[in-house]
């Protein structure tokens, strides 16, 4: 196969340099190439201007560039004799300058090194060769100037379970040895026996050692600890408090690593998609790094890039943790402290969700629908055509932290909507942003934007119903019913060993504490967290989702209290519940729904009466052996059913009258009609009861 030079007549060769050691390798290669074909050699250097050309400093820079040009020409002649030429270019964009110079010089072959060209401080210095190869009209040769120590090929990977790369056995063993050594160093063997000190003091010391070990084991284990800090149902309080102190201590990815992720995922040079990318990351976490950028066309975005080896490291550590959970999870001493099986399942599912950025994109799209009715709340737009499992491209929210929102009616309205939206997210939609700390809430275009959807919560229908009852009980100050709802949430209504009186007394104290507190201290999230703590003391663990709900509500109320300290969370919750009930009633008043429900009720009532008639012998079929007056029982059943139906209908009419009376969306005669119907039915019920007596 012919080389590029043999396919066309090569007369002029240009090579770009920044006079660095690595760039000189490309220059020497180009000189050898030009000599082979007897071609002219042009050595080009780009200097980025720091001052306008019209200023004194700009003129000085041009003088320095002229001197550099003379040095460069001498260097080129040293390499290629009379065929060597030097050219210095002053331009803030090295790639564009070299492409233009190649056209002006009528270059046949353009040579560049793959480690970039200096004089430019912007992102992806090392990717200038890609831009040159993409835009130049001549043949481009990219010389590998990477040090020999960095050229080693990657080790082969073994693929198992759906094509995911699995660590080789020697690497697993080495990592396992490292983990064991760190655990031994921090004395974590205490977890498998009795601590030196009993009670809270011993657990506190163990928790500190655990936190130190997780930090030393690196990013993956720090992430595991952070996830565990949201699960007080799995770990004692002392562990939760310590693990909440864990922070991401990870060095940022290099520009080369970031661009490598982009180009592997997009399949094209980064310049085809991005006009520019800011070199300093907005955030660098254990799984991903976030940068501001501008798309080709000018749209401002932020892009989240997954660390190249994040999945491999996490899969490796999860494999080891799974073995650990199987081997020691059933030990009685450890089981008293941690439910290892539940911990591992929770960690594994959470981390796998975070590794798939398409899941986060789906979370954002789902939240956009949830917030549809709130004009002061929003989420960033997603560029789905540019997003993959490992990169997420979204609109840049260009505002300020939510606590810096300017004073005004828009701020107060947004605060109210923010708090109310959380009741809707949790109680109606069963899907909520689980980490609404101030850093994830921004004020832009007179709206609050939710950011970072890596952590969300799901709430099932049964828990949502019980949570509604719980809020209503708190709103009405009913401590007894509140304790009953708490037991319903925990699935402990049939616990015979539970001291119900003491449990109700503690719940009552909690309610009294907050119902008489100042407005700023009435935090529903904190109340839920304290209720979970009370339940745990009675060995009645609440659902895990309730713990996450309490934490999220506590965070969002802190934000709303700073936006508008006059907001009463219980008042907003109460009015939201009333509106929700009214909407539910209106949907049930739909003619088709009413007809359907009435037919269902008729069929079920008929079946109940038929069953009772057969049971008491009023209809052919199996009869009871015990003899009694069936007709009297049948009459009693019919009378009771009649009164229950009459009472329910009267109550519904009175309630409908009250709800419609406060709405401007219905005609005035509707609440009046409901009221008259309720009164007539109530009088009928009273008359029937008196007549029977």
GROMACS .gro file of C-alpha atoms in nm, residues 38-439:
model
  402
   38UNK     CA    1   1.323   1.605  -0.116
   39UNK     CA    2   1.040   1.835   0.001
   40UNK     CA    3   1.048   2.184   0.151
   41UNK     CA    4   1.008   2.189   0.532
   42UNK     CA    5   0.810   2.467   0.703
   43UNK     CA    6   0.831   2.470   1.086
   44UNK     CA    7   0.536   2.669   1.226
   45UNK     CA    8   0.485   2.799   1.578
   46UNK     CA    9   0.170   2.970   1.709
   47UNK     CA   10   0.197   3.236   1.980
   48UNK     CA   11  -0.123   3.338   2.154
   49UNK     CA   12  -0.151   3.718   2.199
   50UNK     CA   13  -0.209   3.850   2.549
   51UNK     CA   14  -0.269   4.214   2.456
   52UNK     CA   15  -0.440   4.400   2.169
   53UNK     CA   16  -0.206   4.469   1.876
   54UNK     CA   17  -0.282   4.844   1.893
   55UNK     CA   18  -0.137   4.878   2.244
   56UNK     CA   19   0.224   4.924   2.348
   57UNK     CA   20   0.229   4.575   2.499
   58UNK     CA   21   0.082   4.427   2.183
   59UNK     CA   22   0.356   4.589   1.974
   60UNK     CA   23   0.616   4.444   2.211
   61UNK     CA   24   0.465   4.099   2.168
   62UNK     CA   25   0.495   4.130   1.789
   63UNK     CA   26   0.860   4.229   1.823
   64UNK     CA   27   0.921   3.923   2.037
   65UNK     CA   28   0.738   3.712   1.779
   66UNK     CA   29   0.966   3.844   1.504
   67UNK     CA   30   1.272   3.745   1.708
   68UNK     CA   31   1.119   3.403   1.770
   69UNK     CA   32   1.064   3.374   1.393
   70UNK     CA   33   1.434   3.427   1.327
   71UNK     CA   34   1.523   3.160   1.583
   72UNK     CA   35   1.268   2.923   1.431
   73UNK     CA   36   1.406   2.979   1.080
   74UNK     CA   37   1.757   2.897   1.203
   75UNK     CA   38   1.621   2.583   1.369
   76UNK     CA   39   1.451   2.477   1.042
   77UNK     CA   40   1.769   2.533   0.841
   78UNK     CA   41   1.961   2.329   1.093
   79UNK     CA   42   1.720   2.041   1.030
   80UNK     CA   43   1.668   2.068   0.651
   81UNK     CA   44   1.935   2.299   0.518
   82UNK     CA   45   1.823   2.536   0.245
   83UNK     CA   46   1.489   2.351   0.227
   84UNK     CA   47   1.405   2.457   0.584
   85UNK     CA   48   1.186   2.759   0.666
   86UNK     CA   49   1.037   2.898   0.988
   87UNK     CA   50   0.707   3.077   1.037
   88UNK     CA   51   0.568   3.230   1.358
   89UNK     CA   52   0.192   3.293   1.375
   90UNK     CA   53   0.017   3.520   1.627
   91UNK     CA   54  -0.332   3.385   1.688
   92UNK     CA   55  -0.545   3.289   1.992
   93UNK     CA   56  -0.655   2.969   1.810
   94UNK     CA   57  -0.353   2.748   1.723
   95UNK     CA   58  -0.551   2.491   1.523
   96UNK     CA   59  -0.722   2.748   1.300
   97UNK     CA   60  -0.394   2.940   1.250
   98UNK     CA   61  -0.203   2.631   1.135
   99UNK     CA   62  -0.484   2.526   0.898
  100UNK     CA   63  -0.485   2.875   0.740
  101UNK     CA   64  -0.105   2.880   0.713
  102UNK     CA   65  -0.107   2.537   0.545
  103UNK     CA   66  -0.347   2.671   0.282
  104UNK     CA   67  -0.140   2.986   0.229
  105UNK     CA   68   0.186   2.789   0.197
  106UNK     CA   69   0.020   2.529  -0.034
  107UNK     CA   70   0.130   2.248   0.195
  108UNK     CA   71   0.097   1.887   0.074
  109UNK     CA   72   0.152   1.708   0.408
  110UNK     CA   73   0.088   1.862   0.749
  111UNK     CA   74   0.257   1.697   1.053
  112UNK     CA   75   0.153   1.751   1.416
  113UNK     CA   76   0.235   1.578   1.744
  114UNK     CA   77  -0.046   1.426   1.950
  115UNK     CA   78   0.041   1.611   2.271
  116UNK     CA   79  -0.072   1.956   2.169
  117UNK     CA   80   0.074   2.300   2.109
  118UNK     CA   81   0.151   2.552   2.379
  119UNK     CA   82   0.056   2.918   2.393
  120UNK     CA   83  -0.312   2.840   2.459
  121UNK     CA   84  -0.459   2.813   2.806
  122UNK     CA   85  -0.805   2.695   2.706
  123UNK     CA   86  -0.955   2.350   2.737
  124UNK     CA   87  -0.821   2.048   2.552
  125UNK     CA   88  -0.482   2.183   2.458
  126UNK     CA   89  -0.383   1.830   2.370
  127UNK     CA   90  -0.666   1.794   2.120
  128UNK     CA   91  -0.551   2.065   1.876
  129UNK     CA   92  -0.427   1.788   1.638
  130UNK     CA   93  -0.783   1.653   1.613
  131UNK     CA   94  -0.910   1.993   1.503
  132UNK     CA   95  -0.631   2.028   1.250
  133UNK     CA   96  -0.696   1.683   1.102
  134UNK     CA   97  -1.066   1.759   1.082
  135UNK     CA   98  -1.033   2.097   0.909
  136UNK     CA   99  -0.717   2.081   0.697
  137UNK     CA  100  -0.755   2.023   0.321
  138UNK     CA  101  -0.419   1.850   0.282
  139UNK     CA  102  -0.290   1.516   0.413
  140UNK     CA  103  -0.239   1.526   0.791
  141UNK     CA  104   0.000   1.298   0.979
  142UNK     CA  105  -0.032   1.284   1.360
  143UNK     CA  106   0.292   1.165   1.519
  144UNK     CA  107   0.271   0.981   1.853
  145UNK     CA  108   0.495   1.186   2.081
  146UNK     CA  109   0.368   1.025   2.400
  147UNK     CA  110   0.648   0.903   2.631
  148UNK     CA  111   0.723   0.533   2.588
  149UNK     CA  112   0.615   0.460   2.945
  150UNK     CA  113   0.259   0.575   2.862
  151UNK     CA  114   0.220   0.375   2.541
  152UNK     CA  115   0.155   0.036   2.697
  153UNK     CA  116  -0.159  -0.126   2.565
  154UNK     CA  117  -0.448  -0.176   2.801
  155UNK     CA  118  -0.485  -0.522   2.957
  156UNK     CA  119  -0.756  -0.741   2.809
  157UNK     CA  120  -1.094  -0.739   2.984
  158UNK     CA  121  -1.321  -1.035   3.049
  159UNK     CA  122  -1.691  -0.966   2.979
  160UNK     CA  123  -1.962  -1.135   3.182
  161UNK     CA  124  -2.327  -1.072   3.266
  162UNK     CA  125  -2.460  -0.852   2.991
  163UNK     CA  126  -2.126  -0.745   2.850
  164UNK     CA  127  -2.003  -0.551   3.152
  165UNK     CA  128  -1.625  -0.565   3.205
  166UNK     CA  129  -1.533  -0.780   3.503
  167UNK     CA  130  -1.207  -0.752   3.692
  168UNK     CA  131  -0.967  -1.042   3.655
  169UNK     CA  132  -0.915  -1.277   3.946
  170UNK     CA  133  -0.563  -1.149   4.037
  171UNK     CA  134  -0.692  -0.791   4.055
  172UNK     CA  135  -0.982  -0.899   4.279
  173UNK     CA  136  -0.742  -1.078   4.510
  174UNK     CA  137  -0.510  -0.778   4.524
  175UNK     CA  138  -0.797  -0.540   4.599
  176UNK     CA  139  -0.932  -0.780   4.861
  177UNK     CA  140  -0.594  -0.786   5.031
  178UNK     CA  141  -0.581  -0.406   5.031
  179UNK     CA  142  -0.929  -0.382   5.187
  180UNK     CA  143  -0.840  -0.639   5.454
  181UNK     CA  144  -0.521  -0.450   5.539
  182UNK     CA  145  -0.706  -0.119   5.577
  183UNK     CA  146  -0.974  -0.281   5.795
  184UNK     CA  147  -0.711  -0.438   6.018
  185UNK     CA  148  -0.529  -0.107   6.044
  186UNK     CA  149  -0.842   0.071   6.169
  187UNK     CA  150  -0.946  -0.207   6.404
  188UNK     CA  151  -1.269  -0.289   6.226
  189UNK     CA  152  -1.248  -0.648   6.346
  190UNK     CA  153  -1.440  -0.512   6.647
  191UNK     CA  154  -1.748  -0.532   6.426
  192UNK     CA  155  -1.729  -0.911   6.437
  193UNK     CA  156  -1.709  -0.931   6.816
  194UNK     CA  157  -1.789  -0.725   7.119
  195UNK     CA  158  -1.664  -0.363   7.129
  196UNK     CA  159  -1.434  -0.259   7.412
  197UNK     CA  160  -1.710  -0.038   7.551
  198UNK     CA  161  -2.082  -0.114   7.556
  199UNK     CA  162  -2.360   0.112   7.431
  200UNK     CA  163  -2.338   0.437   7.242
  201UNK     CA  164  -1.974   0.509   7.331
  202UNK     CA  165  -1.852   0.183   7.179
  203UNK     CA  166  -2.061   0.227   6.865
  204UNK     CA  167  -1.938   0.586   6.827
  205UNK     CA  168  -1.575   0.471   6.830
  206UNK     CA  169  -1.653   0.194   6.581
  207UNK     CA  170  -1.831   0.444   6.356
  208UNK     CA  171  -1.531   0.679   6.350
  209UNK     CA  172  -1.302   0.392   6.257
  210UNK     CA  173  -1.541   0.288   5.981
  211UNK     CA  174  -1.546   0.642   5.838
  212UNK     CA  175  -1.165   0.662   5.842
  213UNK     CA  176  -1.136   0.326   5.668
  214UNK     CA  177  -1.386   0.419   5.396
  215UNK     CA  178  -1.200   0.743   5.325
  216UNK     CA  179  -0.870   0.556   5.295
  217UNK     CA  180  -1.017   0.288   5.067
  218UNK     CA  181  -1.093   0.553   4.807
  219UNK     CA  182  -1.377   0.701   4.602
  220UNK     CA  183  -1.597   0.392   4.570
  221UNK     CA  184  -1.608   0.319   4.941
  222UNK     CA  185  -1.662   0.687   5.021
  223UNK     CA  186  -1.964   0.675   4.791
  224UNK     CA  187  -2.090   0.364   4.968
  225UNK     CA  188  -2.062   0.544   5.301
  226UNK     CA  189  -2.250   0.846   5.170
  227UNK     CA  190  -2.536   0.626   5.051
  228UNK     CA  191  -2.545   0.444   5.384
  229UNK     CA  192  -2.571   0.778   5.567
  230UNK     CA  193  -2.924   0.811   5.425
  231UNK     CA  194  -3.039   0.479   5.577
  232UNK     CA  195  -3.091   0.504   5.955
  233UNK     CA  196  -3.316   0.201   5.921
  234UNK     CA  197  -3.005  -0.006   5.839
  235UNK     CA  198  -2.743   0.150   6.068
  236UNK     CA  199  -2.745   0.289   6.424
  237UNK     CA  200  -2.756   0.666   6.469
  238UNK     CA  201  -2.389   0.693   6.568
  239UNK     CA  202  -2.287   0.545   6.233
  240UNK     CA  203  -2.521   0.773   6.039
  241UNK     CA  204  -2.377   1.086   6.205
  242UNK     CA  205  -2.020   0.983   6.124
  243UNK     CA  206  -2.089   0.874   5.766
  244UNK     CA  207  -2.262   1.204   5.693
  245UNK     CA  208  -1.918   1.365   5.738
  246UNK     CA  209  -1.776   1.172   5.442
  247UNK     CA  210  -1.683   1.394   5.149
  248UNK     CA  211  -1.558   1.329   4.797
  249UNK     CA  212  -1.179   1.370   4.805
  250UNK     CA  213  -1.100   1.289   4.443
  251UNK     CA  214  -0.859   1.466   4.207
  252UNK     CA  215  -1.022   1.609   3.894
  253UNK     CA  216  -0.986   1.427   3.563
  254UNK     CA  217  -0.724   1.560   3.324
  255UNK     CA  218  -0.837   1.736   3.009
  256UNK     CA  219  -0.718   1.437   2.806
  257UNK     CA  220  -0.931   1.197   3.013
  258UNK     CA  221  -1.242   1.415   2.981
  259UNK     CA  222  -1.207   1.448   2.604
  260UNK     CA  223  -1.146   1.074   2.580
  261UNK     CA  224  -1.484   1.006   2.742
  262UNK     CA  225  -1.659   1.255   2.511
  263UNK     CA  226  -1.509   1.118   2.192
  264UNK     CA  227  -1.561   0.751   2.282
  265UNK     CA  228  -1.927   0.815   2.362
  266UNK     CA  229  -2.006   1.054   2.073
  267UNK     CA  230  -1.790   0.880   1.814
  268UNK     CA  231  -1.664   1.208   1.663
  269UNK     CA  232  -1.397   1.467   1.749
  270UNK     CA  233  -1.518   1.686   2.033
  271UNK     CA  234  -1.500   1.997   1.810
  272UNK     CA  235  -1.783   1.857   1.596
  273UNK     CA  236  -2.015   1.900   1.895
  274UNK     CA  237  -1.864   2.159   2.130
  275UNK     CA  238  -1.754   2.510   2.040
  276UNK     CA  239  -1.564   2.534   2.369
  277UNK     CA  240  -1.536   2.366   2.708
  278UNK     CA  241  -1.424   2.535   3.028
  279UNK     CA  242  -1.115   2.360   3.168
  280UNK     CA  243  -1.202   2.404   3.537
  281UNK     CA  244  -1.472   2.157   3.643
  282UNK     CA  245  -1.784   2.279   3.823
  283UNK     CA  246  -1.772   1.964   4.034
  284UNK     CA  247  -1.558   1.650   4.058
  285UNK     CA  248  -1.718   1.352   4.231
  286UNK     CA  249  -1.646   0.985   4.281
  287UNK     CA  250  -1.842   0.886   3.969
  288UNK     CA  251  -1.843   1.188   3.739
  289UNK     CA  252  -1.711   1.534   3.665
  290UNK     CA  253  -1.913   1.835   3.541
  291UNK     CA  254  -1.794   2.110   3.304
  292UNK     CA  255  -1.951   2.419   3.153
  293UNK     CA  256  -1.941   2.420   2.772
  294UNK     CA  257  -2.082   2.582   2.458
  295UNK     CA  258  -2.226   2.377   2.174
  296UNK     CA  259  -2.155   2.447   1.809
  297UNK     CA  260  -2.424   2.706   1.742
  298UNK     CA  261  -2.378   2.893   2.070
  299UNK     CA  262  -2.606   2.710   2.319
  300UNK     CA  263  -2.463   2.718   2.672
  301UNK     CA  264  -2.470   2.381   2.843
  302UNK     CA  265  -2.318   2.176   3.121
  303UNK     CA  266  -2.186   1.829   3.047
  304UNK     CA  267  -2.139   1.550   3.299
  305UNK     CA  268  -1.867   1.299   3.212
  306UNK     CA  269  -1.826   0.966   3.391
  307UNK     CA  270  -1.479   0.878   3.514
  308UNK     CA  271  -1.322   0.633   3.265
  309UNK     CA  272  -1.270   0.354   3.520
  310UNK     CA  273  -1.562   0.431   3.755
  311UNK     CA  274  -1.776   0.134   3.647
  312UNK     CA  275  -1.485  -0.109   3.659
  313UNK     CA  276  -1.378   0.001   4.009
  314UNK     CA  277  -1.733  -0.007   4.145
  315UNK     CA  278  -1.807  -0.351   3.994
  316UNK     CA  279  -1.483  -0.481   4.144
  317UNK     CA  280  -1.559  -0.347   4.492
  318UNK     CA  281  -1.923  -0.463   4.477
  319UNK     CA  282  -1.805  -0.815   4.387
  320UNK     CA  283  -1.586  -0.816   4.697
  321UNK     CA  284  -1.862  -0.673   4.915
  322UNK     CA  285  -2.101  -0.942   4.794
  323UNK     CA  286  -1.857  -1.211   4.903
  324UNK     CA  287  -1.808  -1.031   5.234
  325UNK     CA  288  -2.185  -1.006   5.293
  326UNK     CA  289  -2.231  -1.378   5.224
  327UNK     CA  290  -1.943  -1.486   5.447
  328UNK     CA  291  -1.995  -1.273   5.757
  329UNK     CA  292  -2.346  -1.131   5.723
  330UNK     CA  293  -2.503  -1.406   5.934
  331UNK     CA  294  -2.269  -1.369   6.231
  332UNK     CA  295  -2.488  -1.283   6.533
  333UNK     CA  296  -2.258  -1.011   6.670
  334UNK     CA  297  -2.246  -0.831   6.335
  335UNK     CA  298  -2.615  -0.880   6.263
  336UNK     CA  299  -2.701  -0.682   6.576
  337UNK     CA  300  -2.521  -0.383   6.426
  338UNK     CA  301  -2.576  -0.411   6.048
  339UNK     CA  302  -2.808  -0.604   5.819
  340UNK     CA  303  -2.535  -0.681   5.564
  341UNK     CA  304  -2.765  -0.839   5.305
  342UNK     CA  305  -2.997  -0.537   5.300
  343UNK     CA  306  -2.699  -0.300   5.295
  344UNK     CA  307  -2.542  -0.473   4.996
  345UNK     CA  308  -2.865  -0.484   4.794
  346UNK     CA  309  -2.932  -0.116   4.858
  347UNK     CA  310  -2.576  -0.013   4.770
  348UNK     CA  311  -2.563  -0.223   4.457
  349UNK     CA  312  -2.892  -0.093   4.315
  350UNK     CA  313  -2.810   0.271   4.406
  351UNK     CA  314  -2.465   0.266   4.249
  352UNK     CA  315  -2.580   0.093   3.931
  353UNK     CA  316  -2.851   0.358   3.889
  354UNK     CA  317  -2.594   0.634   3.932
  355UNK     CA  318  -2.364   0.475   3.675
  356UNK     CA  319  -2.632   0.499   3.404
  357UNK     CA  320  -2.677   0.865   3.312
  358UNK     CA  321  -2.979   0.778   3.097
  359UNK     CA  322  -3.159   0.706   3.423
  360UNK     CA  323  -3.082   1.058   3.544
  361UNK     CA  324  -3.210   1.200   3.213
  362UNK     CA  325  -3.534   1.004   3.262
  363UNK     CA  326  -3.561   1.138   3.618
  364UNK     CA  327  -3.535   1.496   3.488
  365UNK     CA  328  -3.800   1.435   3.221
  366UNK     CA  329  -4.032   1.279   3.479
  367UNK     CA  330  -3.982   1.570   3.720
  368UNK     CA  331  -4.066   1.818   3.443
  369UNK     CA  332  -4.409   1.653   3.417
  370UNK     CA  333  -4.456   1.657   3.796
  371UNK     CA  334  -4.382   2.033   3.809
  372UNK     CA  335  -4.601   2.115   3.510
  373UNK     CA  336  -4.856   2.309   3.717
  374UNK     CA  337  -4.599   2.533   3.892
  375UNK     CA  338  -4.492   2.838   3.693
  376UNK     CA  339  -4.207   2.925   3.937
  377UNK     CA  340  -4.040   2.582   3.932
  378UNK     CA  341  -3.848   2.409   3.655
  379UNK     CA  342  -3.567   2.169   3.557
  380UNK     CA  343  -3.292   2.207   3.294
  381UNK     CA  344  -3.356   2.090   2.938
  382UNK     CA  345  -3.178   1.768   2.833
  383UNK     CA  346  -3.002   1.716   2.498
  384UNK     CA  347  -3.107   1.353   2.456
  385UNK     CA  348  -2.936   1.315   2.118
  386UNK     CA  349  -2.599   1.394   2.281
  387UNK     CA  350  -2.650   1.205   2.609
  388UNK     CA  351  -2.547   0.843   2.669
  389UNK     CA  352  -2.495   0.612   2.964
  390UNK     CA  353  -2.166   0.789   3.041
  391UNK     CA  354  -2.222   1.153   2.941
  392UNK     CA  355  -2.517   1.379   3.018
  393UNK     CA  356  -2.560   1.706   2.828
  394UNK     CA  357  -2.810   1.956   2.963
  395UNK     CA  358  -2.900   2.324   2.951
  396UNK     CA  359  -2.684   2.549   3.169
  397UNK     CA  360  -2.886   2.712   3.444
  398UNK     CA  361  -2.713   3.048   3.457
  399UNK     CA  362  -2.866   3.197   3.771
  400UNK     CA  363  -2.761   3.233   4.135
  401UNK     CA  364  -2.803   3.008   4.440
  402UNK     CA  365  -3.168   3.005   4.546
  403UNK     CA  366  -3.092   3.179   4.877
  404UNK     CA  367  -2.963   3.479   4.679
  405UNK     CA  368  -3.291   3.528   4.490
  406UNK     CA  369  -3.391   3.898   4.482
  407UNK     CA  370  -3.664   4.013   4.720
  408UNK     CA  371  -4.011   4.043   4.572
  409UNK     CA  372  -4.346   3.870   4.522
  410UNK     CA  373  -4.192   3.621   4.276
  411UNK     CA  374  -3.956   3.497   4.546
  412UNK     CA  375  -4.240   3.440   4.797
  413UNK     CA  376  -4.456   3.268   4.538
  414UNK     CA  377  -4.168   3.042   4.435
  415UNK     CA  378  -4.103   2.950   4.800
  416UNK     CA  379  -4.469   2.849   4.851
  417UNK     CA  380  -4.468   2.649   4.527
  418UNK     CA  381  -4.141   2.478   4.621
  419UNK     CA  382  -4.280   2.351   4.950
  420UNK     CA  383  -4.618   2.257   4.806
  421UNK     CA  384  -4.454   2.080   4.512
  422UNK     CA  385  -4.282   1.848   4.759
  423UNK     CA  386  -4.617   1.746   4.904
  424UNK     CA  387  -4.732   1.676   4.549
  425UNK     CA  388  -4.412   1.489   4.459
  426UNK     CA  389  -4.437   1.267   4.766
  427UNK     CA  390  -4.812   1.229   4.828
  428UNK     CA  391  -4.956   1.237   4.474
  429UNK     CA  392  -4.689   1.137   4.222
  430UNK     CA  393  -4.478   0.916   4.448
  431UNK     CA  394  -4.157   1.050   4.291
  432UNK     CA  395  -3.938   1.320   4.448
  433UNK     CA  396  -3.597   1.486   4.429
  434UNK     CA  397  -3.419   1.332   4.728
  435UNK     CA  398  -3.132   1.579   4.767
  436UNK     CA  399  -3.272   1.937   4.754
  437UNK     CA  400  -2.990   2.108   4.945
  438UNK     CA  401  -2.924   2.475   4.849
  439UNK     CA  402  -2.647   2.376   4.607
   0.00000   0.00000   0.00000
